[in-house]
Structure formats: structure tokens, C-alpha cells
Tab-separated table of C-alpha atoms in Angstrom:
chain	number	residue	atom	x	y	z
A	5	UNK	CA	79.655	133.386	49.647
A	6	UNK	CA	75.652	133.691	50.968
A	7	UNK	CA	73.025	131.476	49.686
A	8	UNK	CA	71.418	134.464	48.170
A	9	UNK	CA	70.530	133.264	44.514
A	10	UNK	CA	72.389	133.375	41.350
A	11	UNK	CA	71.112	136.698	39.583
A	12	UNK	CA	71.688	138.550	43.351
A	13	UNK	CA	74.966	137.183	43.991
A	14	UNK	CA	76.126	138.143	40.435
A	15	UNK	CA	74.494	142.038	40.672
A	16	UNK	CA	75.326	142.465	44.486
A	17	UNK	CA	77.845	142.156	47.071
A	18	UNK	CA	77.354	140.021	49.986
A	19	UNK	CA	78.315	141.016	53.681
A	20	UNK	CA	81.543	140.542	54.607
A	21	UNK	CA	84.059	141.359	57.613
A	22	UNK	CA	87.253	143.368	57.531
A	23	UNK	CA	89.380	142.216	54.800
A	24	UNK	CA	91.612	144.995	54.185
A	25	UNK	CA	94.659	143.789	56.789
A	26	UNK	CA	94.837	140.650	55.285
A	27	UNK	CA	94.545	141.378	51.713
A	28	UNK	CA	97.653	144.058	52.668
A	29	UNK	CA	99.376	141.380	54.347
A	30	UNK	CA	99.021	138.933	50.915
A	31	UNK	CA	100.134	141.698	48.915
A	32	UNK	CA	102.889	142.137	50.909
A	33	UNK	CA	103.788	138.630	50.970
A	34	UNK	CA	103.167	138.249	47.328
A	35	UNK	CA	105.282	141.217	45.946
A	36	UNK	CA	107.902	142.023	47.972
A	37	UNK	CA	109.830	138.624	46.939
A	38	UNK	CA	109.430	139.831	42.910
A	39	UNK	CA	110.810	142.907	43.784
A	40	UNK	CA	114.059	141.743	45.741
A	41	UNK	CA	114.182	139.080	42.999
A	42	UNK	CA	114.021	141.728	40.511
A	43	UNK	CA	117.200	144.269	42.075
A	44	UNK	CA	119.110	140.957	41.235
A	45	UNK	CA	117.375	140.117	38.032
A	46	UNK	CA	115.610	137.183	38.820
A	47	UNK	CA	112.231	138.538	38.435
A	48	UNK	CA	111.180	135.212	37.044
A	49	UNK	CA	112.604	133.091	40.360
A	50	UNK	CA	110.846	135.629	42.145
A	51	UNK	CA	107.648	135.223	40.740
A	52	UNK	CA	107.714	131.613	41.872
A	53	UNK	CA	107.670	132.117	45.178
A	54	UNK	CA	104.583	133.229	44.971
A	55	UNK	CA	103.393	129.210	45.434
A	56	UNK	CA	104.995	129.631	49.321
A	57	UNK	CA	103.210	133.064	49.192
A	58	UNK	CA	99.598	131.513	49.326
A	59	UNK	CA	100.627	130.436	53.072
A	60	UNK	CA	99.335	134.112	54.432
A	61	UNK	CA	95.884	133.323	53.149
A	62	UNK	CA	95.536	130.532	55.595
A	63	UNK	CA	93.206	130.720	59.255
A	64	UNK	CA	93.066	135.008	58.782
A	65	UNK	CA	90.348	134.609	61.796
A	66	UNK	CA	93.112	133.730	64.401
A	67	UNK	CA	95.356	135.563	65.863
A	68	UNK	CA	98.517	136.683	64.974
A	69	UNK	CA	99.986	134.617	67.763
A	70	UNK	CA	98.317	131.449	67.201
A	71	UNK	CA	99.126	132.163	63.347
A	72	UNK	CA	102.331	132.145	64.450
A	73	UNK	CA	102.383	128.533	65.174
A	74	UNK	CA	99.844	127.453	63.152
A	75	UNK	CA	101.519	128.487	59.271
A	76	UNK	CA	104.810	127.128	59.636
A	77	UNK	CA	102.415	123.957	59.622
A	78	UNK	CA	100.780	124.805	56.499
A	79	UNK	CA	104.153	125.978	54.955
A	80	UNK	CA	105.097	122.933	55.540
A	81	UNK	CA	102.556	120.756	53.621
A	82	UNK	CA	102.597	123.471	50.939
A	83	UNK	CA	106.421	122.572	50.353
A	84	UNK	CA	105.639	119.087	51.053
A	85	UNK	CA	103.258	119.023	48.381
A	86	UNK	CA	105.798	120.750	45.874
A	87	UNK	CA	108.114	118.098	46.386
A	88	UNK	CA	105.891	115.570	45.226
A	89	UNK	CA	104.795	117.177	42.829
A	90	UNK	CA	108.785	117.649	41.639
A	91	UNK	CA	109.341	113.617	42.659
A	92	UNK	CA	106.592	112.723	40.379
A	93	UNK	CA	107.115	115.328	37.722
A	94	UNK	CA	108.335	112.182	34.798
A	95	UNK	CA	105.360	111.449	33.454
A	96	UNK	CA	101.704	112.660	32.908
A	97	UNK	CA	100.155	109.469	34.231
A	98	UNK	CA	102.451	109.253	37.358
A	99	UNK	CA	101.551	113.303	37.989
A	100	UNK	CA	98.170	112.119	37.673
A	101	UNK	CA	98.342	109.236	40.124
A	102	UNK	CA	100.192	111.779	42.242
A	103	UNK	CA	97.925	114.276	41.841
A	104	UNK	CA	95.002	111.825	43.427
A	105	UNK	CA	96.800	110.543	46.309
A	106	UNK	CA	98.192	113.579	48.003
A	107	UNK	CA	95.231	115.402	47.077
A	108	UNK	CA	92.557	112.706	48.646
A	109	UNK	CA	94.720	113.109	51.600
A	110	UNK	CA	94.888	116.053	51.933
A	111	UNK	CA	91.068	116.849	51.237
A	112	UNK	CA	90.030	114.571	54.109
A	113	UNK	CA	92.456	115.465	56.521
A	114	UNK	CA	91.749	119.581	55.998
A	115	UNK	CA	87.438	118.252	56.467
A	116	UNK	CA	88.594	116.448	59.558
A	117	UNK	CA	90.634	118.989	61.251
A	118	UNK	CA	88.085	121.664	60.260
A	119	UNK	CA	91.129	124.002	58.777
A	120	UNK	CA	88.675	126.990	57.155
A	121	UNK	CA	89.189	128.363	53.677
A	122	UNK	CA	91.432	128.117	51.249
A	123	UNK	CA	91.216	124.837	52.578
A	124	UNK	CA	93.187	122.029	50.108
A	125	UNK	CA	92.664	123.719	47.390
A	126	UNK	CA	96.170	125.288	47.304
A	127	UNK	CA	97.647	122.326	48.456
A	128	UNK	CA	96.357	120.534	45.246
A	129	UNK	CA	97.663	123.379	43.175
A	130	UNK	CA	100.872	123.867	44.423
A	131	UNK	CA	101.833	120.143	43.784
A	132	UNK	CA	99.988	120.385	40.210
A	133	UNK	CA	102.240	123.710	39.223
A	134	UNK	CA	105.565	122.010	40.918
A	135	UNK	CA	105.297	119.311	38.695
A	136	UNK	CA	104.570	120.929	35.636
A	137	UNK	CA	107.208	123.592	36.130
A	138	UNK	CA	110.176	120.781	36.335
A	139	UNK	CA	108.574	117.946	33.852
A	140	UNK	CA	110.404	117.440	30.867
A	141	UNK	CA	109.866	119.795	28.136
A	142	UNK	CA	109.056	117.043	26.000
A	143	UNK	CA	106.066	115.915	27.590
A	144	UNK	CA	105.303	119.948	28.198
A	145	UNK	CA	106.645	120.814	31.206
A	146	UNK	CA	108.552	123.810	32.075
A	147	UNK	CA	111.906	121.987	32.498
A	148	UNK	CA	113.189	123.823	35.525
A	149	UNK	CA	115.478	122.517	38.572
A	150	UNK	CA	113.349	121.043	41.066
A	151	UNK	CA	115.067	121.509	44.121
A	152	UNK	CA	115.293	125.013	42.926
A	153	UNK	CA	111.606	125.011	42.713
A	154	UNK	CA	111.082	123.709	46.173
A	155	UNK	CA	113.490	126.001	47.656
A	156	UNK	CA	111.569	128.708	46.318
A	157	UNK	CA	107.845	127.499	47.506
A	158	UNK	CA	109.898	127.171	50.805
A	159	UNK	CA	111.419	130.379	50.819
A	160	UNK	CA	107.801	132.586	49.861
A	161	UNK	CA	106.297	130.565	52.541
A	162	UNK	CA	108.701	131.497	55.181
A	163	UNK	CA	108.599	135.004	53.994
A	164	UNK	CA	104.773	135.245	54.176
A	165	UNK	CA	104.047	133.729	57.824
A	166	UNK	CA	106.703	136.448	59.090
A	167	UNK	CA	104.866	139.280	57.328
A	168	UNK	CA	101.638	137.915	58.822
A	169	UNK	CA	103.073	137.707	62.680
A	170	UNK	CA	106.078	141.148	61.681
A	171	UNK	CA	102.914	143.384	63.442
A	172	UNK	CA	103.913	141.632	66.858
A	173	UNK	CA	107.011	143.441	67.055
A	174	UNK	CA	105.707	146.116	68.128
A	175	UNK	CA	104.702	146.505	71.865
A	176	UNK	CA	101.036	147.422	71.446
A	177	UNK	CA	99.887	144.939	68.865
A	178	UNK	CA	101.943	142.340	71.056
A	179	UNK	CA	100.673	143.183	74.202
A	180	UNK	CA	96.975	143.536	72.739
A	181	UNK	CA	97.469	139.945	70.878
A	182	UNK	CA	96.391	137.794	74.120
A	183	UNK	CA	97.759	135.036	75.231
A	184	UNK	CA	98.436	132.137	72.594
A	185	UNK	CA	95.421	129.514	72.424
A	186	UNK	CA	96.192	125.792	73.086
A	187	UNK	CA	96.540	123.325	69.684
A	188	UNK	CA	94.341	121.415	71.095
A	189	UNK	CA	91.827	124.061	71.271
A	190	UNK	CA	92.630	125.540	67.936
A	191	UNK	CA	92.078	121.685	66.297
A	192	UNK	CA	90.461	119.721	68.999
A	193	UNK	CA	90.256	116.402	67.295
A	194	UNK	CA	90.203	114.620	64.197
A	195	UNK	CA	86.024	114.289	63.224
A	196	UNK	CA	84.107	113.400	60.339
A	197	UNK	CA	80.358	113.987	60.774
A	198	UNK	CA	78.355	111.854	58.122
A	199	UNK	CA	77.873	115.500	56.258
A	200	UNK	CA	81.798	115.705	55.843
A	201	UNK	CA	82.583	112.250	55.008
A	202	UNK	CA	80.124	113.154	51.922
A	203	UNK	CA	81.529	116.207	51.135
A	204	UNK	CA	84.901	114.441	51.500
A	205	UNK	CA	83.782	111.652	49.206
A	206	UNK	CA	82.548	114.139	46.687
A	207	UNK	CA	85.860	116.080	46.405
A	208	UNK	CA	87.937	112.891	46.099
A	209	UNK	CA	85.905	111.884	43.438
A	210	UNK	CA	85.982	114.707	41.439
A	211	UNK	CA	89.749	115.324	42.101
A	212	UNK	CA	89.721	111.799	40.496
A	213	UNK	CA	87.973	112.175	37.756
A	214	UNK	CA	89.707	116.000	36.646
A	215	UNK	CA	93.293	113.993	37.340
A	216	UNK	CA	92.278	111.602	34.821
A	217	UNK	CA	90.866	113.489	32.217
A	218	UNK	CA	93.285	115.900	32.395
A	219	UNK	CA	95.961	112.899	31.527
A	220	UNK	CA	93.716	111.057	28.645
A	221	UNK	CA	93.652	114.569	27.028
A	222	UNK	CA	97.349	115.240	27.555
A	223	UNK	CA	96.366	119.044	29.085
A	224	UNK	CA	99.624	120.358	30.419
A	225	UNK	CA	98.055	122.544	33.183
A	226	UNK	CA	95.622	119.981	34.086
A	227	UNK	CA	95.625	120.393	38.041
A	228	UNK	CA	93.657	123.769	37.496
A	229	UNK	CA	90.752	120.735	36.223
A	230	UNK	CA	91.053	119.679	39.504
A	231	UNK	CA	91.555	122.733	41.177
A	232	UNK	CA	88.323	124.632	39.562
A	233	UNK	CA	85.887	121.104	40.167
A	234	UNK	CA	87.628	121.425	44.186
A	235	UNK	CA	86.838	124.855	44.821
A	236	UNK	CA	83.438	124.946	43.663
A	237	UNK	CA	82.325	121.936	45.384
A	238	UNK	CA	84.440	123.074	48.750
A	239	UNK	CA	81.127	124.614	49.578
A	240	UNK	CA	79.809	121.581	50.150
A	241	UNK	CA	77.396	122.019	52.401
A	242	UNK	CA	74.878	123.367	49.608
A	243	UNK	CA	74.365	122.086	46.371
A	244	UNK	CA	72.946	125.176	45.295
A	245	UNK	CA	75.610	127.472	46.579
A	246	UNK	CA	77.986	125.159	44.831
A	247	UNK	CA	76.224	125.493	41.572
A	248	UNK	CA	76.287	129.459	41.410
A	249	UNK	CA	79.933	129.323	42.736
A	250	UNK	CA	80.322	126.859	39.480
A	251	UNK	CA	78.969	129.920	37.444
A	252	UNK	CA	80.403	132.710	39.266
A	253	UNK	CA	83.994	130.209	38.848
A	254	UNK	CA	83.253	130.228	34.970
A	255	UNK	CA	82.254	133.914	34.543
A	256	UNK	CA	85.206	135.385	36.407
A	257	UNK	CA	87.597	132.893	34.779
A	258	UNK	CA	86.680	134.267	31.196
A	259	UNK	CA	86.715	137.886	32.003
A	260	UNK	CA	89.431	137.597	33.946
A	261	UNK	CA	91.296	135.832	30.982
A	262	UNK	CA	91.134	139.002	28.810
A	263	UNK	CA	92.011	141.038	31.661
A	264	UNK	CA	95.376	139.389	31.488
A	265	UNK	CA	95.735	139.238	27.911
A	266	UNK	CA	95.071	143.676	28.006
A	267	UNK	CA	98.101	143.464	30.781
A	268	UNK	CA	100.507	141.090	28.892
A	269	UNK	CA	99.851	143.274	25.889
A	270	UNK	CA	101.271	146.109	28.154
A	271	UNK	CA	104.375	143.886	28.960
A	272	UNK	CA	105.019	145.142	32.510
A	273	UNK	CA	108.197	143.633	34.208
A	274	UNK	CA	110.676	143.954	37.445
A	275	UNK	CA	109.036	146.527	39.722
A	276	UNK	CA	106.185	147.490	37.323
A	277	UNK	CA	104.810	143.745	38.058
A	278	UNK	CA	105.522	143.570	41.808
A	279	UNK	CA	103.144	146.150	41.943
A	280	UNK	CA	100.616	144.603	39.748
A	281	UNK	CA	100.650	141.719	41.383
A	282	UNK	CA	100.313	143.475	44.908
A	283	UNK	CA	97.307	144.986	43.384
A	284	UNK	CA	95.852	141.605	41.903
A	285	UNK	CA	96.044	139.918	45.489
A	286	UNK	CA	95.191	142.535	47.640
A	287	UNK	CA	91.639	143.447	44.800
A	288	UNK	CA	91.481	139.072	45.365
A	289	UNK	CA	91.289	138.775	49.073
A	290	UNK	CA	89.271	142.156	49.569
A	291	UNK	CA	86.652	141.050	47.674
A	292	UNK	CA	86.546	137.098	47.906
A	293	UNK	CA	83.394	136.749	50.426
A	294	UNK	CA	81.828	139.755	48.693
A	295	UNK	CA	81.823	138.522	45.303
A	296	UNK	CA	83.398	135.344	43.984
A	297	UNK	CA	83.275	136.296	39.969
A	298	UNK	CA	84.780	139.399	40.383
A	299	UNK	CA	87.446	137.610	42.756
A	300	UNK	CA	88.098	135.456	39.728
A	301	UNK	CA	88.735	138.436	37.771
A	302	UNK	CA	91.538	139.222	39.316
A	303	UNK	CA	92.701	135.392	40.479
A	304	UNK	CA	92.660	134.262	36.665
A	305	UNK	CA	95.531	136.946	35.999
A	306	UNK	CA	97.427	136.727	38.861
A	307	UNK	CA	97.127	132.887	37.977
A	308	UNK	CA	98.428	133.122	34.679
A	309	UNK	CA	101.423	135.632	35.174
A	310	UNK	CA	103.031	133.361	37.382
A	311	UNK	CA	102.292	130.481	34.726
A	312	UNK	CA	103.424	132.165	32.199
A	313	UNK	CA	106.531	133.169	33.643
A	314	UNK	CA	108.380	130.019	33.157
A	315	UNK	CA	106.617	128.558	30.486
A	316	UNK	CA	108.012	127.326	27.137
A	317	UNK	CA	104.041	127.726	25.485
A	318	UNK	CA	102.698	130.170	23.528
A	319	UNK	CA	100.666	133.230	26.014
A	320	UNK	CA	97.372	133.011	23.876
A	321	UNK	CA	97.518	128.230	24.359
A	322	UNK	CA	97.534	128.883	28.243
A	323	UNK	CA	95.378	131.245	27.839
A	324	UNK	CA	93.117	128.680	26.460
A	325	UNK	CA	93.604	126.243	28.266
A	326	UNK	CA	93.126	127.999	31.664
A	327	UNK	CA	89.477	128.967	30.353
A	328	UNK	CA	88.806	125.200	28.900
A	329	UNK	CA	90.071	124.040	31.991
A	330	UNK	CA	87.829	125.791	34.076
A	331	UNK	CA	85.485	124.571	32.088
A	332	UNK	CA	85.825	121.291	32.905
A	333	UNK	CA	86.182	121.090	36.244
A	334	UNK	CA	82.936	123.539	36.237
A	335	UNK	CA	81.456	120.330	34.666
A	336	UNK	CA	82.527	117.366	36.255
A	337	UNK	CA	81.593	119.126	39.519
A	338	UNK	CA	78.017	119.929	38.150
A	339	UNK	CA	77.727	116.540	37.183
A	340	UNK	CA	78.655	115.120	40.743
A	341	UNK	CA	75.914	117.618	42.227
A	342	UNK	CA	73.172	115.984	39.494
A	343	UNK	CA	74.310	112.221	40.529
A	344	UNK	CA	74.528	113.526	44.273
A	345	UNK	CA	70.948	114.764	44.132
A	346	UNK	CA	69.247	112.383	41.779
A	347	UNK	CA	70.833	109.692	45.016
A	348	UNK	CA	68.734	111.779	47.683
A	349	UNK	CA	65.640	112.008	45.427
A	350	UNK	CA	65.409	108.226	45.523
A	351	UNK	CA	66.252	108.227	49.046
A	352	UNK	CA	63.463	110.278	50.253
A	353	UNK	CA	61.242	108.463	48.454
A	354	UNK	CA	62.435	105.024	49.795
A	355	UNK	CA	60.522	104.536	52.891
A	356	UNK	CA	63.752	102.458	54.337
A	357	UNK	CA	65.770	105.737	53.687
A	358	UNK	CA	68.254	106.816	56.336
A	359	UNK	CA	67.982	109.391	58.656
A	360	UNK	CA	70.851	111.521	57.806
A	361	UNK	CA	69.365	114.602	56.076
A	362	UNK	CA	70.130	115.795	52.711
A	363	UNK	CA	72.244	118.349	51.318
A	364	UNK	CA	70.208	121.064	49.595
């Protein structure tokens, strides 16, 4: 998403490479498991895989070789982080305390390592929906098994780093891969420059604070507070880019709300919603760079099928909630970029102020 201003990036489309392989290959690895769940009439287990499905949007600019080593990493910490998220599932306070901790670790391990979008943003989610979908109905959770839950997140993941590498089967696209690229060229070393350790610092603070409001106001789905404040401030490098991502994050999350309330009304099921869904992701990741509302559009249904799939709420109070939210994190990360540059206003006019420049 180009610095380009917010009335041009809401009107017009900003430059972007080829998308259309890997939006077919998230499609793929987002539909296919609904519909095979679906011939055995499971179409709501299916659906849940889509958590291990988000592992095909990871490092798209390598190739399919080194992708080949590199996702079963990230499948990995996606099921990792569904587990804890299952492990600390018993209460809303200990999901929130949860919900900190693996997500500060995660955020500053992804800035050190340089991983690339999605970056932890899916990480935080996945552990956020995990433990709402097996905390105790009481407390308004979905109530579900939770090794069933992380055998499914397992089981999408696996499923989507073999449809991203299945193209090396056959003898051209192998032999035209290349040879595989070193780790330790791929992720040289672990580095914080003093511009990610504040971008870092920023995240973890406003993964904090969305944790925590989300548990004082007892918000069931209160990750996606922390997931909406993360991914506009993942763009940390501007504040100003961050701000009209805030806007653009707000925008697309309201239209895309009533998109999904026009398609629930419809009730589409089994094969029907494997294809909808295929749609959804392959619209989301073809247009993501271009435009980041309209990606919303299409991410805030996709979102809340596979919420409401296994939920024990009414449609239209998720509904709401997703948009409130969204809301919220939209503000607690516009508040961090006021505090942040209010904090370089006074530094450039200290004349002791460091040398480390600001961020615009």
C-alpha cells in the first residue's frame, strides 16, 4: 500500500505485481478442504481449517522451492499458536495474558527475522480464534474439542504448503525453479535496527492495550481488537501510511460487514460455500497491494463465515462486534501514532535530541 494520500488511495489502485498465482493457490488451499469436508458432511470442520489455510499467504516472493522449506516453519507456529490459544482457552483474563505473550513474541521475532507480510498478524489471530472456539460456552466461547481444533489448523496448514510447492511436480516448473537458496541467506540473522525496535515497541503496546480492553469489556471476539490495531500499525515505517490504512481498515470492515449479512441472507452451504469462499480469497489476495478497503471487503466476510460457523451467538451480535471491534483497534492504534508523534515533536525541538530520525 503506496504513500499516495488518503482521497487517491481510496479512488485509485496502486501498482502492484502479479497476484493472480497466488491468490489461485489461497483459493485452492482455502476451499478444497470445505469441499472434501462437505462429501462427508462436515462442512463446518472443514471450514476450520481454514486457520492452517492462511499458511499459503506467507513469503509469495520466494520460490516454490525455498517455500518448500520455509512454510512447514510457519505451519508450525500457526499450530503452535492454536494450541495456546486452546491451553489457555479457561478464562478471559488468562486468554488475555495469553494473547500478550505469544503475540509480543511473536511480533519481535517476525521484525527481527524480516519475515514480509502477513507478518504476525495471523499468528495473533489464529491463537485469538483457537481459544474462543474451545472456551466454555459460559464465558462465550464456542465450546468445541480442542485437540480437534488443533488437528484441524494442522491439517489446512499441511494441505496449503503442498498446494503451494504441488506445481513442482511437474518437470518444467521443477527444472525452471533453480536451485534451493541457503536459510541462512533466506534469514541471515536476527537484527533490530533502532527503526524496528520502535515499530516493535509500538505493536506490543498496542497488542497490550486491545488484549486488555477487550477483557475489561468482556468482548468475546476480542483478538480481532488486537488484530485490526496490529495490521494497521504493521506499516510501521510511516505514520501516515498507517493512518489511511486505519481508514481504509474501517471503511472496508463496514462495507464488507453488509456484504456478508446479503450472503448469509442467501444461506449458501456444502459446495455452494467452497466456492464462495474460493472467490472471497482469491478477490482478497488479488487486490491486497492494490487497494486495502476493498481487500477488507471481501476479508470481513470471509472472516465472519468461518466465525460464524461454530458459533453459539446470534449472526447480526458478531456482526457487531466485528465492526465495533475494528473500531477499536482503529483507535488505540491512532492514538499510539498521536503519542508517537507528539514524542518526536519534542524531540526535534530539544537541542540534546538523538540522532535517530523520525518516522513520518
Amino acid at each position: 500500500m503506496a504513500e499516495r494520500g488518503l482521497k487517491t488511495s481510496l479512488i485509485s489502485f496502486a501498482p502492484s505485481p502479479k497476484r493472480w498465482p497466488a491468490a489461485l493457490t489461497a483459493a485452492i488451499a482455502m476451499a478444497v478442504p470445505v469441499a472434501v469436508a462437505t462429501f462427508f458432511g462436515l462442512t463446518p470442520l472443514g471450514l476450520l481449517t481454514g486457520l492452517g489455510a492462511f499458511t499459503a499467504l506467507y513469503c509469495a516472493p520466494l520460490s516454490r522451492r525455498d517455500r518448500l522449506r520455509v512454510l512447514p516453519l510457519i505451519g508450525a507456529g500457526l499450530v503452535t499458536a492454536a494450541a495456546l490459544g486452546v491451553a489457555m482457552s479457561g478464562s478471559r483474563p488468562l486468554t488475555a495474558i495469553g494473547l500478550i505473550v505469544v503475540g509480543s513474541v511473536v511480533i519481535w521475532l517476525v521484525q527481527g527475522i524480516v519475515l514480509g507480510p502477513p507478518g504476525a498478524l495471523f499468528f495473533i489471530l489464529v491463537f485469538g480464534i483457537a481459544g474462543h472456539l474451545t472456551a466454555p460456552v459460559p464465558i462465550g466461547g464456542a465450546g468445541l474439542d480442542g485437540g480437534l481444533v488443533i488437528l484441524l489448523v494442522a491439517a489446512g496448514s499441511a494441505f496449503a504448503s503442498l498446494v503451494v510447492v504441488a506445481p513442482l511436480l511437474v518437470p518444467a516448473i521443477r527444472r525452471g525453479a533453480g536451485k534451493p537458496t541457503p536459510m541462512r541467506v533466506l534469514f541471515p540473522e536476527y537484527r533490530l535496527s533502532a527503526t524496528d525496535r520502535r515499530i516493535a515497541t509500538r505493536l506490543t503496546v498496542a497488542l497490550a492495550i486491545s488484549a486488555t480492553l477487550g477483557a475489561v469489556l468482556g468482548l468475546g471476539h476480542g483478538y480481532w481488537i488486537a488484530g485490526s490495531a496490529v495490521a494497521i500499525l504493521s506499516v510501521g515505517h510511516s505514520r501516515t501510511l498507517s493512518a489511511t490504512r486505519g481508514v481504509h481498515r474501517v471503511l472496508g470492515t463496514v462495507v464488507g460487514a453488509g456484504i456478508f449479512l446479503a450472503v448469509a441472507s442467501l444461506q449458501p452451504h456444502g459446495y455452494i460455500l467452497a466456492l464462495v469462499l474460493a472467490a472471497l480469497q482469491f478477490t482478497i489476495e488479488l487486490v491486497v497491494i492494490r487497494h486495502y478497503a476493498l481487500a477488507l471487503v471481501f476479508i470481513t466476510p470471509l472472516v465472519l463465515i468461518i466465525s460464524t460457523s461454530s458459533s453459539t451467538q446470534p449472526v447480526l451480535a458478531i456482526v457487531g462486534e466485528r465492526v465495533l471491534d475494528t473500531l477499536l483497534g482503529a483507535a488505540v492504534a491512532m492514538v499510539l501514532l498521536l503519542v508517537s508523534w507528539g514524542r518526536d515533536r519534542r524531540r526535534a525541538a530539544s537541542p540534546d535530541a538523538p540522532g535517530t530520525p523520525p518516522i513520518t
